[in-house]
């Protein structure tokens, strides 16, 4: 595995691979690598001869009161983990080489980015879309793997690729969960051990939705209210949103129609940590 920090050097290597007709897959991360990231790498390997992993804590997707400065950056540990995974290049640029002095351009996402995470974190998806586009231009991949845990981010990136005619296949990787069902995330390290085990309630909420929909309860708003009640009953857990959306549009859905697909989106404050999760259902 070769570690590259210079965007120009990464771009030159990527260009050479393209000329040699090598299929390139990229997995973008903000580091603090975990099992979830490794599952993305495995998926990338299925369709690509060369796998590039990027580590970059993107300042432009954090709000002023968010955790940019305390975001975990265990770089040595990440390098060791990346070496043990099937990765060809680790691209880990400095912030100044991605956003040099006098940098000006930011992409603006549309309606898809305005609700849920977008509403709670103004400007977040514009920052994500901007860095993802820059990393696409630098790594020139044929395929890019993104985790389904960040379902809205995945939808925003699919829209970005479609809208800007990018010739890149976006592949969704299933959510990896801890034993109690908590979705694996770099931010789980912020939780106390008590909070971490109690956070299984979020997955229990998703399972509850699955059972209710399987029993042909189509009032999605009522199911979301039940799940909100379940989560709120855990001391210190405060749902920010629990809402069903149409799978294709991410428009809120109140009543399900048989045969259609929906996604339940959840964000929950646990102490000072915000956890997100989701589940997909067919009515
Ligand atoms: O999902 C993430 O880790 C980030 O949002 C991404 C896609 C690497 C962009 O910074």
PDB file of N, CA, C and O and ligand atoms in Angstrom, residues 28-30 37 54 56 58 61 71 124 128 131-132 135 146 150 153 157, ligand 1:
ATOM      1  N   UNK A  28     -14.222   6.603   0.149  1.00  0.00           N
ATOM      2  CA  UNK A  28     -13.895   7.885   0.804  1.00  0.00           C
ATOM      3  C   UNK A  28     -14.264   7.815   2.275  1.00  0.00           C
ATOM      4  O   UNK A  28     -15.369   7.389   2.621  1.00  0.00           O
ATOM      5  N   UNK A  29     -13.345   8.255   3.130  1.00  0.00           N
ATOM      6  CA  UNK A  29     -13.614   8.238   4.574  1.00  0.00           C
ATOM      7  C   UNK A  29     -13.052   9.509   5.216  1.00  0.00           C
ATOM      8  O   UNK A  29     -12.276  10.238   4.598  1.00  0.00           O
ATOM      9  N   UNK A  30     -13.447   9.698   6.476  1.00  0.00           N
ATOM     10  CA  UNK A  30     -12.817  10.761   7.259  1.00  0.00           C
ATOM     11  C   UNK A  30     -11.903  10.122   8.305  1.00  0.00           C
ATOM     12  O   UNK A  30     -11.603  10.727   9.338  1.00  0.00           O
ATOM     13  N   UNK A  37     -16.000   0.644   7.378  1.00  0.00           N
ATOM     14  CA  UNK A  37     -15.147   1.086   6.262  1.00  0.00           C
ATOM     15  C   UNK A  37     -14.531  -0.131   5.554  1.00  0.00           C
ATOM     16  O   UNK A  37     -14.411  -0.154   4.328  1.00  0.00           O
ATOM     17  N   UNK A  54      -9.507   7.015   0.677  1.00  0.00           N
ATOM     18  CA  UNK A  54      -9.124   8.387   1.022  1.00  0.00           C
ATOM     19  C   UNK A  54      -9.472   8.646   2.488  1.00  0.00           C
ATOM     20  O   UNK A  54     -10.489   8.165   3.001  1.00  0.00           O
ATOM     21  N   UNK A  56      -9.795  12.012   4.780  1.00  0.00           N
ATOM     22  CA  UNK A  56      -9.743  13.469   4.824  1.00  0.00           C
ATOM     23  C   UNK A  56     -10.898  13.970   5.675  1.00  0.00           C
ATOM     24  O   UNK A  56     -12.068  13.732   5.345  1.00  0.00           O
ATOM     25  N   UNK A  58     -13.087  16.563   6.316  1.00  0.00           N
ATOM     26  CA  UNK A  58     -13.436  17.704   5.466  1.00  0.00           C
ATOM     27  C   UNK A  58     -14.035  18.852   6.278  1.00  0.00           C
ATOM     28  O   UNK A  58     -15.194  18.785   6.693  1.00  0.00           O
ATOM     29  N   UNK A  61     -17.761  20.358   5.747  1.00  0.00           N
ATOM     30  CA  UNK A  61     -19.045  19.716   6.004  1.00  0.00           C
ATOM     31  C   UNK A  61     -19.421  19.753   7.478  1.00  0.00           C
ATOM     32  O   UNK A  61     -20.385  19.131   7.892  1.00  0.00           O
ATOM     33  N   UNK A  71     -12.969  15.662  16.265  1.00  0.00           N
ATOM     34  CA  UNK A  71     -13.239  14.465  15.463  1.00  0.00           C
ATOM     35  C   UNK A  71     -12.023  13.534  15.558  1.00  0.00           C
ATOM     36  O   UNK A  71     -10.883  13.975  15.399  1.00  0.00           O
ATOM     37  N   UNK A 124     -24.132  21.355   5.325  1.00  0.00           N
ATOM     38  CA  UNK A 124     -23.399  20.082   5.423  1.00  0.00           C
ATOM     39  C   UNK A 124     -23.257  19.400   4.067  1.00  0.00           C
ATOM     40  O   UNK A 124     -22.146  19.048   3.639  1.00  0.00           O
ATOM     41  N   UNK A 128     -20.165  18.274   1.634  1.00  0.00           N
ATOM     42  CA  UNK A 128     -19.925  16.876   1.222  1.00  0.00           C
ATOM     43  C   UNK A 128     -19.807  16.812  -0.309  1.00  0.00           C
ATOM     44  O   UNK A 128     -18.864  16.220  -0.847  1.00  0.00           O
ATOM     45  N   UNK A 131     -16.443  18.231  -1.563  1.00  0.00           N
ATOM     46  CA  UNK A 131     -15.238  17.413  -1.351  1.00  0.00           C
ATOM     47  C   UNK A 131     -15.309  16.104  -2.140  1.00  0.00           C
ATOM     48  O   UNK A 131     -14.301  15.640  -2.672  1.00  0.00           O
ATOM     49  N   UNK A 132     -16.506  15.547  -2.246  1.00  0.00           N
ATOM     50  CA  UNK A 132     -16.640  14.292  -2.999  1.00  0.00           C
ATOM     51  C   UNK A 132     -16.280  14.546  -4.468  1.00  0.00           C
ATOM     52  O   UNK A 132     -15.559  13.760  -5.091  1.00  0.00           O
ATOM     53  N   UNK A 135     -12.558  14.887  -4.696  1.00  0.00           N
ATOM     54  CA  UNK A 135     -11.887  13.584  -4.551  1.00  0.00           C
ATOM     55  C   UNK A 135     -12.131  12.701  -5.781  1.00  0.00           C
ATOM     56  O   UNK A 135     -11.262  11.923  -6.168  1.00  0.00           O
ATOM     57  N   UNK A 146     -20.181   3.871  -1.114  1.00  0.00           N
ATOM     58  CA  UNK A 146     -20.602   4.677   0.038  1.00  0.00           C
ATOM     59  C   UNK A 146     -21.538   3.838   0.915  1.00  0.00           C
ATOM     60  O   UNK A 146     -22.319   3.028   0.401  1.00  0.00           O
ATOM     61  N   UNK A 150     -25.337   6.332   5.947  1.00  0.00           N
ATOM     62  CA  UNK A 150     -25.593   7.739   5.637  1.00  0.00           C
ATOM     63  C   UNK A 150     -26.493   7.779   4.403  1.00  0.00           C
ATOM     64  O   UNK A 150     -26.062   8.153   3.309  1.00  0.00           O
ATOM     65  N   UNK A 153     -26.924  11.066   2.542  1.00  0.00           N
ATOM     66  CA  UNK A 153     -25.670  11.416   1.847  1.00  0.00           C
ATOM     67  C   UNK A 153     -25.545  10.604   0.553  1.00  0.00           C
ATOM     68  O   UNK A 153     -25.185  11.132  -0.501  1.00  0.00           O
ATOM     69  N   UNK A 157     -25.299  12.086  -3.172  1.00  0.00           N
ATOM     70  CA  UNK A 157     -24.163  11.788  -4.061  1.00  0.00           C
ATOM     71  C   UNK A 157     -24.656  11.161  -5.375  1.00  0.00           C
ATOM     72  O   UNK A 157     -24.167  11.501  -6.454  1.00  0.00           O
TER      73      UNK A 157
HETATM   74  O1  LIG B   1     -19.184   9.783   4.898  1.00  0.00           O
HETATM   75  C1  LIG B   1     -18.108  10.377   5.109  1.00  0.00           C
HETATM   76  O2  LIG B   1     -17.219   9.888   5.804  1.00  0.00           O
HETATM   77  C2  LIG B   1     -17.897  11.753   4.493  1.00  0.00           C
HETATM   78  O3  LIG B   1     -19.061  12.490   4.478  1.00  0.00           O
HETATM   79  C3  LIG B   1     -17.242  11.696   3.091  1.00  0.00           C
HETATM   80  C4  LIG B   1     -18.147  11.014   2.081  1.00  0.00           C
HETATM   81  C5  LIG B   1     -15.916  10.963   3.169  1.00  0.00           C
HETATM   82  C6  LIG B   1     -16.983  13.123   2.587  1.00  0.00           C
HETATM   83  O4  LIG B   1     -16.151  13.828   3.445  1.00  0.00           O
END
